[in-house]
Coordinates of C-alpha atoms in Angstrom, one line a residue:
Chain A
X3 CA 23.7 15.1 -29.2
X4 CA 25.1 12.7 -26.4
X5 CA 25.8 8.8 -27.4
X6 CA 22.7 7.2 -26.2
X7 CA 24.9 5.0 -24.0
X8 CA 28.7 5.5 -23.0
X9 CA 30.9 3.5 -21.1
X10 CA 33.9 5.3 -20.3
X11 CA 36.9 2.7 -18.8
X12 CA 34.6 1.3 -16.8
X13 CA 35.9 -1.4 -14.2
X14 CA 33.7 -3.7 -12.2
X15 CA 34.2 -7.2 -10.6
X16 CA 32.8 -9.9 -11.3
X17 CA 32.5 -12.9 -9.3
X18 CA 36.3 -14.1 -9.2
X19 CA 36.8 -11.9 -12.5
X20 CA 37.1 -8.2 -13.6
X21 CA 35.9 -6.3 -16.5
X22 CA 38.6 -3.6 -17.3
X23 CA 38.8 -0.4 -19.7
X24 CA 35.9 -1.4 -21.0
X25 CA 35.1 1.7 -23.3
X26 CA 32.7 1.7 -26.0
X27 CA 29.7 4.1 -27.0
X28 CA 26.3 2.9 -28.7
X29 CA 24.5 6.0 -30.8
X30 CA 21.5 6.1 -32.3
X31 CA 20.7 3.5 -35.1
X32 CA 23.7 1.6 -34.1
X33 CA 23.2 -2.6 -33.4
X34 CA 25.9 -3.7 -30.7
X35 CA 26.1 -7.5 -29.7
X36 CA 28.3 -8.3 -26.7
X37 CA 29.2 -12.0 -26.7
X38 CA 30.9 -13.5 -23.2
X39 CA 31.1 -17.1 -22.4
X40 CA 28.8 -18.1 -19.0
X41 CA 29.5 -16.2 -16.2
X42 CA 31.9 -13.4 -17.9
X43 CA 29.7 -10.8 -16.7
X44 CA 27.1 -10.1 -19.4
X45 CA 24.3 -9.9 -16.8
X46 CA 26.5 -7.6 -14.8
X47 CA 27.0 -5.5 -17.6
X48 CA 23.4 -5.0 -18.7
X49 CA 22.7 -4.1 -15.3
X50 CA 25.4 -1.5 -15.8
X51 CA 23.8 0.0 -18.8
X52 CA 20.8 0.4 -17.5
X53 CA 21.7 2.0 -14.2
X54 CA 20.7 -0.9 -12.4
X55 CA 24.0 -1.1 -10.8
X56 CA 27.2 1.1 -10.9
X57 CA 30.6 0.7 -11.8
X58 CA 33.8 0.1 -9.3
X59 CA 35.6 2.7 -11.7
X60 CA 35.2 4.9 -14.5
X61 CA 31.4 5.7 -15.8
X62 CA 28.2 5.0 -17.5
X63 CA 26.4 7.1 -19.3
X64 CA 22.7 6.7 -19.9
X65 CA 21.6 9.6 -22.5
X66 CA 24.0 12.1 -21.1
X67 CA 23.6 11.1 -17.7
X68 CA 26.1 9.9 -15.3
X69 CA 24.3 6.7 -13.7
X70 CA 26.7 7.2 -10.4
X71 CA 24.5 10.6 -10.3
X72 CA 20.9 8.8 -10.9
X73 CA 18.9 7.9 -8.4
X74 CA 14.6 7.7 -7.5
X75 CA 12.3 9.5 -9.7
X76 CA 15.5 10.9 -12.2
X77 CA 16.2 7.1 -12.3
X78 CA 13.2 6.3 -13.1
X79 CA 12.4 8.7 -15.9
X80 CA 15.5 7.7 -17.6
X81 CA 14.6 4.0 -17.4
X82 CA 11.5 4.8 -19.2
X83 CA 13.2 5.6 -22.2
X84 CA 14.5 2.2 -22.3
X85 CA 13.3 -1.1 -23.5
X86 CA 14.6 -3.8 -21.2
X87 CA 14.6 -7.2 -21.7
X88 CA 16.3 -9.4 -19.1
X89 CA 17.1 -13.0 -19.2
X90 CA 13.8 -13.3 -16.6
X91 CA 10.8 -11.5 -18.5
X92 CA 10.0 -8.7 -16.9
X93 CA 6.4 -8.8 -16.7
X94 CA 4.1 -7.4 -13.8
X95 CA 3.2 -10.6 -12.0
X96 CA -0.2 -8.7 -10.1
X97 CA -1.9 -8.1 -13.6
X98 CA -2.9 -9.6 -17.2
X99 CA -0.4 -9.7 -19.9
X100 CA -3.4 -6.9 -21.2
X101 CA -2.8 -4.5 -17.8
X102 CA 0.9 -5.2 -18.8
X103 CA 0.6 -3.8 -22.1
X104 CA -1.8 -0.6 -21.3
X105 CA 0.9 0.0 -18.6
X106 CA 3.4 0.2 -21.0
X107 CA 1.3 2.2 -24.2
X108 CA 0.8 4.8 -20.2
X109 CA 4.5 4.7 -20.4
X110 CA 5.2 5.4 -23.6
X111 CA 3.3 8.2 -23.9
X112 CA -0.8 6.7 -23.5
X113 CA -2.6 4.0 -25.3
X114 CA -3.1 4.4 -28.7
X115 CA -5.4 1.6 -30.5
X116 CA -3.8 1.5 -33.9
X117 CA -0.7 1.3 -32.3
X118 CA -1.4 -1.2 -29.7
X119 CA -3.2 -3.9 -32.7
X120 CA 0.2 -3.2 -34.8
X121 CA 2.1 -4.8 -32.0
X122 CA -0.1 -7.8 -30.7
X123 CA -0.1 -8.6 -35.0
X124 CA 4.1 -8.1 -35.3
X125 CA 4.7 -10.4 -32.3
X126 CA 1.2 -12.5 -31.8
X127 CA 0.0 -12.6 -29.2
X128 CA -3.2 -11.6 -28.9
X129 CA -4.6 -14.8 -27.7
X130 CA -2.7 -14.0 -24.6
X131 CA -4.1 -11.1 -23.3
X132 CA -6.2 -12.5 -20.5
X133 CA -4.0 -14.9 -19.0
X134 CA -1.7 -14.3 -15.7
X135 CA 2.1 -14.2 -16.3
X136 CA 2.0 -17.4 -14.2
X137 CA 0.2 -18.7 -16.7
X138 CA 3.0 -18.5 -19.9
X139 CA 5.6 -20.1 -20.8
X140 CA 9.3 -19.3 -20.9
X141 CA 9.0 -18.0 -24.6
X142 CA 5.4 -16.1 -24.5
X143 CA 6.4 -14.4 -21.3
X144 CA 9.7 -13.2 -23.9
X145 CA 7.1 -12.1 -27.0
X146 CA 5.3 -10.4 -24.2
X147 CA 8.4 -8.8 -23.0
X148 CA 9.1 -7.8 -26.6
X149 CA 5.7 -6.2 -26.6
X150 CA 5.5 -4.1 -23.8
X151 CA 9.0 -2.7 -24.8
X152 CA 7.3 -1.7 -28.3
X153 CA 4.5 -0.3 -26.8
X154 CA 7.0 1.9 -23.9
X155 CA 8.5 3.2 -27.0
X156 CA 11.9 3.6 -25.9
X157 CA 15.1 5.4 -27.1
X158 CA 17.0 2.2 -26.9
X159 CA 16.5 -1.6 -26.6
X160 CA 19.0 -3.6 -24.3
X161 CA 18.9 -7.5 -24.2
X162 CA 20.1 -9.8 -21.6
X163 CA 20.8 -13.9 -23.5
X164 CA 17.7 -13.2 -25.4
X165 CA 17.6 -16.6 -27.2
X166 CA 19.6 -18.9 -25.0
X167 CA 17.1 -21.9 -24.8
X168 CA 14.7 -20.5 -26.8
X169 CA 13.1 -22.4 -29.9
X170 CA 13.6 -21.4 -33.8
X171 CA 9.9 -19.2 -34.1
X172 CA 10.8 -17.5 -31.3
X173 CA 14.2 -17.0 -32.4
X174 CA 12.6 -15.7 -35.6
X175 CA 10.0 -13.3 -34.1
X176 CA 12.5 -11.6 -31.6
X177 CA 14.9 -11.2 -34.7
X178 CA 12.4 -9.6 -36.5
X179 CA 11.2 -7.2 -33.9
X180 CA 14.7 -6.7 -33.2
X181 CA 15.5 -5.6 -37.0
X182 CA 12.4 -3.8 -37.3
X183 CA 12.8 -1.1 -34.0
X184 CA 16.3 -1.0 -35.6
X185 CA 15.1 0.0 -39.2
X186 CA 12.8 2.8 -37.2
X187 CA 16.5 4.6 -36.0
X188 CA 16.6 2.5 -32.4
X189 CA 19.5 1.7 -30.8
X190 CA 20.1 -2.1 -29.8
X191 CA 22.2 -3.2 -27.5
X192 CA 22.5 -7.4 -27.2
X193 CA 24.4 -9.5 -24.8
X194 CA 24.6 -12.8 -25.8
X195 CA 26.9 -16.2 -25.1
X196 CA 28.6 -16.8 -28.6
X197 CA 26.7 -18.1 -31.1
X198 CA 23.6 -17.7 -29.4
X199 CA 22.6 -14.6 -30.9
X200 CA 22.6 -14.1 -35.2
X201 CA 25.1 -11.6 -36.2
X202 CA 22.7 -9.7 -38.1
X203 CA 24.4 -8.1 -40.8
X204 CA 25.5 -4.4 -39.7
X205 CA 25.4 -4.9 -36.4
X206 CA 29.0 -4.4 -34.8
X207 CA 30.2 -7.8 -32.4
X208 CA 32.4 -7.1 -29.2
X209 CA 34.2 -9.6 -27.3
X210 CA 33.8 -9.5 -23.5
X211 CA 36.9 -11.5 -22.9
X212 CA 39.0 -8.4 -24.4
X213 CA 37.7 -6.6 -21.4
X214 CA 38.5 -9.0 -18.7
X215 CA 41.2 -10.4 -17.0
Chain B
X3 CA -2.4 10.7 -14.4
X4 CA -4.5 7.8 -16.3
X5 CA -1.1 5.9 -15.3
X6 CA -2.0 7.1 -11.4
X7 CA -5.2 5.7 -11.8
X8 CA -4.7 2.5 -13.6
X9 CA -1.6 1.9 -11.1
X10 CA -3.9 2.6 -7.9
X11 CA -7.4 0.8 -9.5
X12 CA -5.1 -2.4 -9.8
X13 CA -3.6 -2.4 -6.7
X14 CA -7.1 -1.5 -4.8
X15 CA -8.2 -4.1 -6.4
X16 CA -5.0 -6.7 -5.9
X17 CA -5.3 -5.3 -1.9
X18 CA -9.2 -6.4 -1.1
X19 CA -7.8 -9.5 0.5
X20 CA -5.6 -7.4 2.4
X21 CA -8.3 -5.2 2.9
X22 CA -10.3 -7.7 4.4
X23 CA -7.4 -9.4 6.8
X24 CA -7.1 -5.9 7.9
X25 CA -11.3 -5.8 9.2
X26 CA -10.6 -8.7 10.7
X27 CA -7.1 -7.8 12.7
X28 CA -8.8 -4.7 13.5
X29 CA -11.6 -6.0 15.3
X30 CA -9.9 -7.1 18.2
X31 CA -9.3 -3.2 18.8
X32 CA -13.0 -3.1 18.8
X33 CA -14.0 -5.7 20.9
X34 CA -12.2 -3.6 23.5
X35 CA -13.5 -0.3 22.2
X36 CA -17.3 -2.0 22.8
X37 CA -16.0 -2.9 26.1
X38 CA -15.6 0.5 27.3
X39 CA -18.3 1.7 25.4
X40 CA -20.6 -1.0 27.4
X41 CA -19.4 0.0 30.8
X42 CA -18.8 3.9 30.6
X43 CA -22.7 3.9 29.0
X44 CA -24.3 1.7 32.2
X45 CA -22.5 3.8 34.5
X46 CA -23.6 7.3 32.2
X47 CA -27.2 6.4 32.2
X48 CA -26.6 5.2 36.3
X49 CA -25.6 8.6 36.9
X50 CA -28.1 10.1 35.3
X51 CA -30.9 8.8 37.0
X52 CA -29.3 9.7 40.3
X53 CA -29.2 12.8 39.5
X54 CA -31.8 13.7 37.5
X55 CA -33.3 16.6 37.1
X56 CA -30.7 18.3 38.7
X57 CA -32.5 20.7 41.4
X58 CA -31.8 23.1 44.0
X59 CA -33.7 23.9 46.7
X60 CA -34.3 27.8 47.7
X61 CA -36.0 28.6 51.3
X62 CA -36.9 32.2 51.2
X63 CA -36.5 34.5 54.5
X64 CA -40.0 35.2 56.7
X65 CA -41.7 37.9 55.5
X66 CA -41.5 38.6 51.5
X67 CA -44.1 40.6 50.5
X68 CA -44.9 39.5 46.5
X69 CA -43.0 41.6 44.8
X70 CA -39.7 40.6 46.6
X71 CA -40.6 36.8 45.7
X72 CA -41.2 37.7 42.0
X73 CA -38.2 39.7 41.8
X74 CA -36.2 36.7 43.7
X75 CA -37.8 34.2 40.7
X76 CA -37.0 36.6 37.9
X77 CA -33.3 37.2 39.2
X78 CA -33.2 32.7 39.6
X79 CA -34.3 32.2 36.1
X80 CA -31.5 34.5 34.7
X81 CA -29.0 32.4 35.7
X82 CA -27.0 30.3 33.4
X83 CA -28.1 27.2 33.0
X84 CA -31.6 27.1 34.6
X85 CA -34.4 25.3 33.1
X86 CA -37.3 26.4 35.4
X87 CA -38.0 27.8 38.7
X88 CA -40.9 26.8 40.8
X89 CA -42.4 28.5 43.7
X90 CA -43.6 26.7 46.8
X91 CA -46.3 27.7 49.1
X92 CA -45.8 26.7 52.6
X93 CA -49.1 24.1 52.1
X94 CA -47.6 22.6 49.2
X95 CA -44.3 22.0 50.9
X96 CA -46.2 20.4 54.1
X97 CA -47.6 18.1 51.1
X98 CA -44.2 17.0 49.9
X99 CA -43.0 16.4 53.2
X100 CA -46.2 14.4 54.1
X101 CA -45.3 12.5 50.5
X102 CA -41.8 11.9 51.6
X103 CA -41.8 11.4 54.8
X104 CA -45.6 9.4 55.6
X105 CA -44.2 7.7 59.0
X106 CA -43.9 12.0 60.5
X107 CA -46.1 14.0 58.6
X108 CA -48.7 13.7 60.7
X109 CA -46.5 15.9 63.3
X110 CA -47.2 18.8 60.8
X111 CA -50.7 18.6 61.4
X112 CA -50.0 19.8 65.3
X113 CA -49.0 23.3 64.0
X114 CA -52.0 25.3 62.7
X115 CA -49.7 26.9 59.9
X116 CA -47.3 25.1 58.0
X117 CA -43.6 25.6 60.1
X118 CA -42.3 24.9 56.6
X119 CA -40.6 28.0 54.8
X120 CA -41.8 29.3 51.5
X121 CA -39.6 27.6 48.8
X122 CA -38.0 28.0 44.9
X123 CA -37.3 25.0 43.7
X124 CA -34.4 25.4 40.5
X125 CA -34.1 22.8 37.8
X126 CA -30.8 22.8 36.0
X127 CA -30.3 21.8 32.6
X128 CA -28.1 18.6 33.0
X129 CA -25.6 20.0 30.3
X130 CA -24.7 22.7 33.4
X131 CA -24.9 19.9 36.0
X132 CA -20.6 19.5 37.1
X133 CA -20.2 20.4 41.2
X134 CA -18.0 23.0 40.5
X135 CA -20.7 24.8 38.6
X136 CA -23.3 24.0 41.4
X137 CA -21.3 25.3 43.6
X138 CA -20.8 28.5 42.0
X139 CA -24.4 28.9 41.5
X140 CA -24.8 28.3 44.7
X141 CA -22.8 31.3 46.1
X142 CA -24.8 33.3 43.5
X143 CA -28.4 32.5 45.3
X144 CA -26.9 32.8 48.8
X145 CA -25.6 36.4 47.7
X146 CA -29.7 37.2 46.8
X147 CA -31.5 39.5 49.4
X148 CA -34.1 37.8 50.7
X149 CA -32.7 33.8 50.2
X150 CA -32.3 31.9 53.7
X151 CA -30.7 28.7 52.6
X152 CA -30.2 26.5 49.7
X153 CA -29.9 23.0 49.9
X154 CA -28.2 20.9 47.4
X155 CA -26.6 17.2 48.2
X156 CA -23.5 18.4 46.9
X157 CA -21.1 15.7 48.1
X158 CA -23.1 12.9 47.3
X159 CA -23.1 14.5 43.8
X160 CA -19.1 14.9 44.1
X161 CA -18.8 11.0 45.2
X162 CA -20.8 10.3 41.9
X163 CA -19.5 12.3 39.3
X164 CA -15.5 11.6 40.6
X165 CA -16.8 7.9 39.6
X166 CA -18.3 9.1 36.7
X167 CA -15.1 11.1 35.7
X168 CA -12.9 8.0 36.1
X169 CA -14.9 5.8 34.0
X170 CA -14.9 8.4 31.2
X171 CA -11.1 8.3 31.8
X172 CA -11.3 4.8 31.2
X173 CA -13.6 5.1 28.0
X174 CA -11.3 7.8 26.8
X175 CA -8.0 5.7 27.6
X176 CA -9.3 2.6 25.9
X177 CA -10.7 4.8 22.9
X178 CA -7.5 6.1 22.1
X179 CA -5.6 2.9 22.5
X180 CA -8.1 1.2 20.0
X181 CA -7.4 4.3 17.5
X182 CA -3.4 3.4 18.5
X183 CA -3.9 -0.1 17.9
X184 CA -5.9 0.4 14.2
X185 CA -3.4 3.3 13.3
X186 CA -0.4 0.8 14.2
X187 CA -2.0 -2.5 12.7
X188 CA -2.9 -0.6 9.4
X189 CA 0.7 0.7 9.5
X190 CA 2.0 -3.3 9.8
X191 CA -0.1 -4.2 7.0
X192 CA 1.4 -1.5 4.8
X193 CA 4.9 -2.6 5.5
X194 CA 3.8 -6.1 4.8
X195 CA 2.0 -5.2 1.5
X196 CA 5.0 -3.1 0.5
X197 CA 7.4 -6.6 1.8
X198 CA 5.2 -8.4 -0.6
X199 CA 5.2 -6.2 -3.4
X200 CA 8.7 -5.7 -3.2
X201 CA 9.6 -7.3 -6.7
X202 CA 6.7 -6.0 -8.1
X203 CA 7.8 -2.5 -7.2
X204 CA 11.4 -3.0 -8.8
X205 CA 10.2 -3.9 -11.8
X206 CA 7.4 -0.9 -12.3
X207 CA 10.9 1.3 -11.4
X208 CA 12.7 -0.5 -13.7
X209 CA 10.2 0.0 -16.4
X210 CA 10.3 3.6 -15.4
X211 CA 7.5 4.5 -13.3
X212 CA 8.6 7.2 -11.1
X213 CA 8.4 6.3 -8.0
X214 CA 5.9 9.1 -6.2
X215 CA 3.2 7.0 -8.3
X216 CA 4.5 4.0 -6.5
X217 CA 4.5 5.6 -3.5
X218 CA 0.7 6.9 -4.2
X219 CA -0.7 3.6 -4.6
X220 CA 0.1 2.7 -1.0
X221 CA -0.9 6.6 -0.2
X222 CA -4.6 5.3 -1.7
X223 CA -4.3 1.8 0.5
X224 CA -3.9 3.8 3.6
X225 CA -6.1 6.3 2.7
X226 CA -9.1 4.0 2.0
X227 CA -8.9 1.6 4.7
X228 CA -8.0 4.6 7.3
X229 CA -11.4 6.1 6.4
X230 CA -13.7 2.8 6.5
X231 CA -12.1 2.1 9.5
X232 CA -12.2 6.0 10.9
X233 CA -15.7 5.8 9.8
X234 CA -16.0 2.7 12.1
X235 CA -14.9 3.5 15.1
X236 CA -16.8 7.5 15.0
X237 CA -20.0 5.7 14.6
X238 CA -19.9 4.0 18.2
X239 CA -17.7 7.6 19.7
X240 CA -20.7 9.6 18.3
X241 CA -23.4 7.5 19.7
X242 CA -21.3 7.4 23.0
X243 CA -20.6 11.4 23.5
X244 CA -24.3 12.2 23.0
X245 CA -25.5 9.2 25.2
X246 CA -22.9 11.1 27.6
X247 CA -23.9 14.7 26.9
X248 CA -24.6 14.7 30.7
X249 CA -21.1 15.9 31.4
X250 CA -21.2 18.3 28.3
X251 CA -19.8 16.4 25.9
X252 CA -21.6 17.7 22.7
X253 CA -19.8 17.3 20.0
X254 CA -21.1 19.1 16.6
X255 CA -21.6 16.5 13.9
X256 CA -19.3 18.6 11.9
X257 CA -16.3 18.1 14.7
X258 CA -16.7 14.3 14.7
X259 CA -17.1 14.6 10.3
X260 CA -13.8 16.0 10.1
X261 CA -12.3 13.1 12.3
X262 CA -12.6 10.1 9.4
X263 CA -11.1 13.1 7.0
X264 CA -8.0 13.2 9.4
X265 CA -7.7 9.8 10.1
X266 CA -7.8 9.0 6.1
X267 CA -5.3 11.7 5.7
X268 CA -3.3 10.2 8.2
X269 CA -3.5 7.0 6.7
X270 CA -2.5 8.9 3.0
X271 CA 0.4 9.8 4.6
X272 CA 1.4 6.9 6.4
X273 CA 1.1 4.8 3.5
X274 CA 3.2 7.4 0.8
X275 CA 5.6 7.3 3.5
X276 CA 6.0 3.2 3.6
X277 CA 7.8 2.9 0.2
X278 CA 11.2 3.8 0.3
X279 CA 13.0 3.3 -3.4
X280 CA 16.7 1.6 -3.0

């Protein structure tokens, strides 16, 4: 079975910097946080591994594929087997945080109730459901982030500065959720300024700043 | 599927304001689709009074004897077109010039038989009624043994149905530049909804919607508003064609059904086509 995720010497610049040889594979059940200082390229890179953009050199590959290869509806299918959590929520703006979530149980396979309840209780928020995404704040739009990647199901979870800003319950919820998918055989993929994110033990810490010059 | 149809429920129901914006840009079209429809029908129903019933006036040679005449009517009524056929007696046709013309038929009188020929008057259905068929017909009845003349104003009739023709022209014209100018507005407001939903779209890619759902909610957009607004502007073409059957223009129900379908469909296509991924 392919590595879930593969970067294979992959080069890209960024801003007056470059991210060189960067090689590394994330398999199944494996917790990988990536710290960089501010502007190092984290962003860049989770765009990277999630075939959002493409490398200058070498390659990325999403479950066996070769991003530089994906494109539209292939794309898209892949993407659906991943939970994504940028710094900016990504939330459907032209719906209720419920539409939200059905949208996501439709993507991960249809609505189930049980399933749906299990996830409003882990990460609480149930008393959102009828509100607008205009309508939360920083750190509910993240639990509802958090939610809709349960509900997709995906393969893999990849975080963009998850907790930069962000208060201690929330920290302690998104750990939590974090630990849990992990404990289920997920793969988690974290990139995080240092210190920002716990290094939760068995999780494997790479410096950015090895990669750059 | 259920993902089709939650995706295209929302966005139906996200779009009503666009919806709406879209009646009201499409209206102008209309205004100028009544227009046409205002002048073509006063000039339709002018032309129809001047003309109708259409009918052709027979003069039979001296002489007939009965059977000749009722052969002459039988062979008039099987032509394409006619309604009826009606005979005139020499006395009845000194009557209808006396009706017509009071200030001389009083000259009639002098002759102790009517000097007035024997007579068929043809009445044409109207749906027949174009010059070019009069005039055939025409040639027909002069080719008739036993027919002296046949009188028919035909180029006053010419004068009126070339103005006829060019106002239908115009009707025509303006009716396919308002279906031009809904077709094109509905197309603008497509591309705007798509501008707007731009972000919206990356992120349903991103979460891994594939993209010919994304492009089928904008297929559904087109192809609602295409048929209200198809629907629209057949109601006032109907009404119009049949009010202008005169120049036989008689469009089955059917026909003009299908033309909302095609226009929806059009529509469909127009907005699948709108989204393009990056």
């Amino acid at each position: 079975m392919p590595p879930i995720l593969e970067f294979k010497s992959v080069g890209k610049k960024v801003g007056g910097r470059r991210i060189k040889g960067l090689s590394f594979k994330l398999e199944e059940g494996n917790f990988i946080i990536f710290e960089g200082e501010s502007k190092s390229g984290k962003t860049v890179l989770f765009r990277l591994s999630t075939a959002l953009e493409l490398p200058d050199s070498g390659d990325v590959l999403l479950l066996g594929r070769n991003t530089k290869k994906l494109k539209g509806n292939k794309r898209n299918e892949i993407l659906r087997k991943v939970g994504l959590v940028p710094e900016n929520p990504l939330i459907l703006h032209d719906r209720t945080v419920l539409q939200n979530l059905k949208l996501a149980s439709y993507l991960g396979g249809g609505f189930k109730r049980e399933k749906f309840e299990e996830t409003l209780n882990q990460i609480g928020i149930g008393d959102l459901l009828e509100k607008m995404p205009k309508e939360l704040s920083k750190g509910e739009a993240l639990l509802v982030n958090l939610a809709i990647v349960s509900l997709k199901n995906p393969i893999f979870i990849v975080l963009d500065n998850p907790l930069s800003g962000r208060d201690s319950d929330l920290e302690s919820i998104t750990i939590s959720f974090l630990r849990e998918e992990w404990v289920k055989g997920k793969a988690i993929l974290v990139f995080s300024t240092p210190g920002a994110f716990p290094h939760i033990k068995g999780s494997k810490v790479m410096k950015l700043e090895e990669f750059s010059e | 599927m259920r993902l089709l149809l939650h995706e295209i429920k929302i966005n139906l129901k996200e779009k009503i304001s666009d919806g709406i914006r879209f009646v009201f840009v499409s209206f102008f079209p209309f205004v100028f689709f009544g227009a046409s429809l205002i002048v073509t029908l006063s000039l339709g129903s002018s032309f129809k009074r001047a003309i109708k019933p259409v009918e052709i006036d027979i003069y039979l040679q001296d002489g007939l004897n009965e059977r000749r005449k009722t052969e002459i009517a039988e062979l008039l009524n099987l032509l394409s077109g006619v309604q009826s056929v009606e005979y005139v007696s020499r006395e009845k046709a000194k009557e209808r010039f006396k009706r017509l013309y009071p200030d001389y038929g009083q000259l009639l009188d002098l002759f102790p038989e009517s000097p007035l020929p024997e007579s068929y008057r043809v009445f044409i259905d109207p749906l027949f009624a174009s010059s070019s068929w009069i005039s055939e017909t025409i040639e027909k009845i002069n080719m008739i043994e036993g027919i002296e003349d046949v009188y028919f104003p035909i180029g006053a009739f010419k004068r009126v149905e070339k103005l006829f023709k060019r106002a239908l022209f115009l009707f025509l014209s303006l009716t396919i530049f308002t279906l031009l100018a809904l077709f094109v507005t509905l197309n603008h407001l497509i591309k705007l909804s798509v501008q707007k939903d731009y972000e919206r779209n990356l992120k349903l890619a991103v979460l891994g919607v594939p993209s010919w759902i994304i492009k089928s909610v904008y297929a559904s957009f087109g192809f609602v508003w295409a048929l209200l607004s198809s629907i629209l502007s057949i109601i006032p073409l109907y009404l119009a064609l049949y009010k202008m059957s005169i120049l036989h223009l008689h469009p089955s129900p059917l026909l003009l059904a299908t033309l909302p379908i095609l226009g929806a469909l059009l529509g469909g296509i127009n907005g699948y086509t709108s989204f393009e991924e990056k």
